[in-house]
Coordinates of C-alpha atoms in Angstrom, one line a residue:
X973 CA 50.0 -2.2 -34.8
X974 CA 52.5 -4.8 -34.1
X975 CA 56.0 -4.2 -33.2
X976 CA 59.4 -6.2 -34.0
X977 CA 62.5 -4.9 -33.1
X978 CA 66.3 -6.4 -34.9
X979 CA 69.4 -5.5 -35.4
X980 CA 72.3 -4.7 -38.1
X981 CA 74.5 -7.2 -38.3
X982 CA 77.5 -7.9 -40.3
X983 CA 75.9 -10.5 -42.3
X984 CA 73.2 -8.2 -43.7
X985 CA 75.6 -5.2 -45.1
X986 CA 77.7 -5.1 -48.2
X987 CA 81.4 -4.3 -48.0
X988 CA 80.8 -0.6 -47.4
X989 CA 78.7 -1.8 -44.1
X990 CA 75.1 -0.4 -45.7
X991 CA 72.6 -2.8 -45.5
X992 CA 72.4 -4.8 -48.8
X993 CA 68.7 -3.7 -50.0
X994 CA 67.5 -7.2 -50.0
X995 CA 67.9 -7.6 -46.5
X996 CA 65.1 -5.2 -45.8
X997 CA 62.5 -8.0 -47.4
X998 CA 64.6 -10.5 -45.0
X999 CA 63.7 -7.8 -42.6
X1000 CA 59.7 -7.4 -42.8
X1001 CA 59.5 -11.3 -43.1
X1002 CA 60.6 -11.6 -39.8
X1003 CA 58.3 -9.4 -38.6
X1004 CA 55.6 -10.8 -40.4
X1005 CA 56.5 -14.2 -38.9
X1006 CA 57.2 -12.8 -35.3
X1007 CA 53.2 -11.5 -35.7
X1008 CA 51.8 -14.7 -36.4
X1009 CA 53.3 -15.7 -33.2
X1010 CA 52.3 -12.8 -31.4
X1011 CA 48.8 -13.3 -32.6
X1012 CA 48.9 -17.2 -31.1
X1013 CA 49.7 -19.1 -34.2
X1014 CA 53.0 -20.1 -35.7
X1015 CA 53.4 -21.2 -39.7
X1016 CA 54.0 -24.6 -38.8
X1017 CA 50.9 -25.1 -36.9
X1018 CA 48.9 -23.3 -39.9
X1019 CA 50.7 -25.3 -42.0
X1020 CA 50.2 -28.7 -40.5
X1021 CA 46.3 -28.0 -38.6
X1022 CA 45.1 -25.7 -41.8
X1023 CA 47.5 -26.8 -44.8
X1024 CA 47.5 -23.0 -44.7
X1025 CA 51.1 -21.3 -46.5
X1026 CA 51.0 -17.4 -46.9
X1027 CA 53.1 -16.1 -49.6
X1028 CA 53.8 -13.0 -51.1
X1029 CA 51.8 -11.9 -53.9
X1030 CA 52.8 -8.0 -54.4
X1031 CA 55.3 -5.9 -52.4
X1032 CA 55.4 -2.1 -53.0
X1033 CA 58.9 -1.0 -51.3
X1034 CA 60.5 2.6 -50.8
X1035 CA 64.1 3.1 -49.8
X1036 CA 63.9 6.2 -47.9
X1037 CA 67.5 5.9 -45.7
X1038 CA 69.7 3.6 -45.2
X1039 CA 70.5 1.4 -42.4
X1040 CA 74.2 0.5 -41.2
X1041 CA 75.5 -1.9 -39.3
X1042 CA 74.8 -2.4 -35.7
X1043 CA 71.7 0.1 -36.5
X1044 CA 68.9 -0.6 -33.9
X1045 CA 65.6 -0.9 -36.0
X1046 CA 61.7 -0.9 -35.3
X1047 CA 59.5 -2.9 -37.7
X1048 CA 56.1 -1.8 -37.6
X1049 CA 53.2 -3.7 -39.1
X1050 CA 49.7 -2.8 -39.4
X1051 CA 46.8 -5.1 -41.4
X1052 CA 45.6 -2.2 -43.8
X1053 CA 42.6 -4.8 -45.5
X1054 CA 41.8 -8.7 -44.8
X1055 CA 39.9 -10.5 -47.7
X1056 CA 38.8 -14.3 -47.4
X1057 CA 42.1 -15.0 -49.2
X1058 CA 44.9 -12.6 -48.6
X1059 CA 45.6 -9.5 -46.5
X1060 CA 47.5 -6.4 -47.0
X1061 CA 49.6 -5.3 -44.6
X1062 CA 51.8 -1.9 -44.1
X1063 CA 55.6 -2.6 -42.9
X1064 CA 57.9 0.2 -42.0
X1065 CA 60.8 -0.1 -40.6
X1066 CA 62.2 2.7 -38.2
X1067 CA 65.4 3.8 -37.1
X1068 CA 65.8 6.4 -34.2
X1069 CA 61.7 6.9 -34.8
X1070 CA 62.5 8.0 -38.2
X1071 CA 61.3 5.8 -40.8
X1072 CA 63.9 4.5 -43.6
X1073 CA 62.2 2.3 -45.4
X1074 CA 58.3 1.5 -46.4
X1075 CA 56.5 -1.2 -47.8
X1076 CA 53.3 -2.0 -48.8
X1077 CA 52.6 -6.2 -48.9
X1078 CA 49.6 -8.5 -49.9
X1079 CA 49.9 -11.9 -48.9
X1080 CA 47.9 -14.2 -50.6
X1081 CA 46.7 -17.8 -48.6
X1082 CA 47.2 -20.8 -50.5
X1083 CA 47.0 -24.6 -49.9
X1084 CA 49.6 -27.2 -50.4
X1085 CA 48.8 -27.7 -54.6
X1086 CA 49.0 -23.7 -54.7
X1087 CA 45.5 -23.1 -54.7
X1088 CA 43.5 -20.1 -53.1
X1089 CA 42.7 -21.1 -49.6
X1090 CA 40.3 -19.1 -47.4
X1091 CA 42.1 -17.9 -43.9
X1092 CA 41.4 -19.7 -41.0
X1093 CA 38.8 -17.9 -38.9
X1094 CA 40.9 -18.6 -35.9
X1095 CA 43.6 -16.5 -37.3
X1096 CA 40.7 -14.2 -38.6
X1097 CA 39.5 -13.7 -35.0
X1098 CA 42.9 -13.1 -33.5
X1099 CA 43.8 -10.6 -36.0
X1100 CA 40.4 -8.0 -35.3
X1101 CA 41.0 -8.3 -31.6

């Protein structure tokens, strides 16, 4: 389980200071990014030693709550399956402990001309650590 924390800030809320619900996809990519950093690895370098570019093939998302501005949040992600291909990962974010919003993603690895592209074992190995 991987662990990101942010911030509300005025940027992401709507006039009424609730958190636009796009912004919670801005959110979990973050977080997404921030763990391929944590696990050793950033997108440019998979990018330009790999010619490896994740992208988002399905995203499953429940508004439960939601968040204000200057709300501390928690961003939980956990890998749920890895294929030679794509994972799926489970991102929730937390306010307070309590969770507000849920998402279920599968990112899908392709090359530069869009095609499937199998996940660097590296990235494989840092992952089941």
């Amino acid at each position: 389980m991987y662990q990101f924390n942010t911030k509300v800030y005025y940027e992401d809320t709507d006039s009424g200071g609730v958190v636009y619900y796009a912004n919670y996809l801005k959110f979990i990519e973050r977080a997404r990014t921030n763990l391929i950093q944590e696990l050793g690895f950033s997108l440019r370098s998979l990018s330009e030693n790999y010619d490896c570019h994740f992208v988002v093939k399905n995203i499953h998302c429940n508004y439960i709550q939601s968040a204000k501005l200057e709300d501390e949040l928690s961003i939980k992600t956990k890998f749920l399956e890895i294929k030679k291909a794509s994972f799926k990962l489970e991102q929730i974010i937390y306010r307070e402990d309590k969770a507000i919003f849920e998402s279920e993603v599968l990112m899908v690895n392709i090359n530069s001309k869009g095609k499937p592209l199998k996940i660097p074992e590296p990235l494989i190995t840092a992952i089941n650590v």
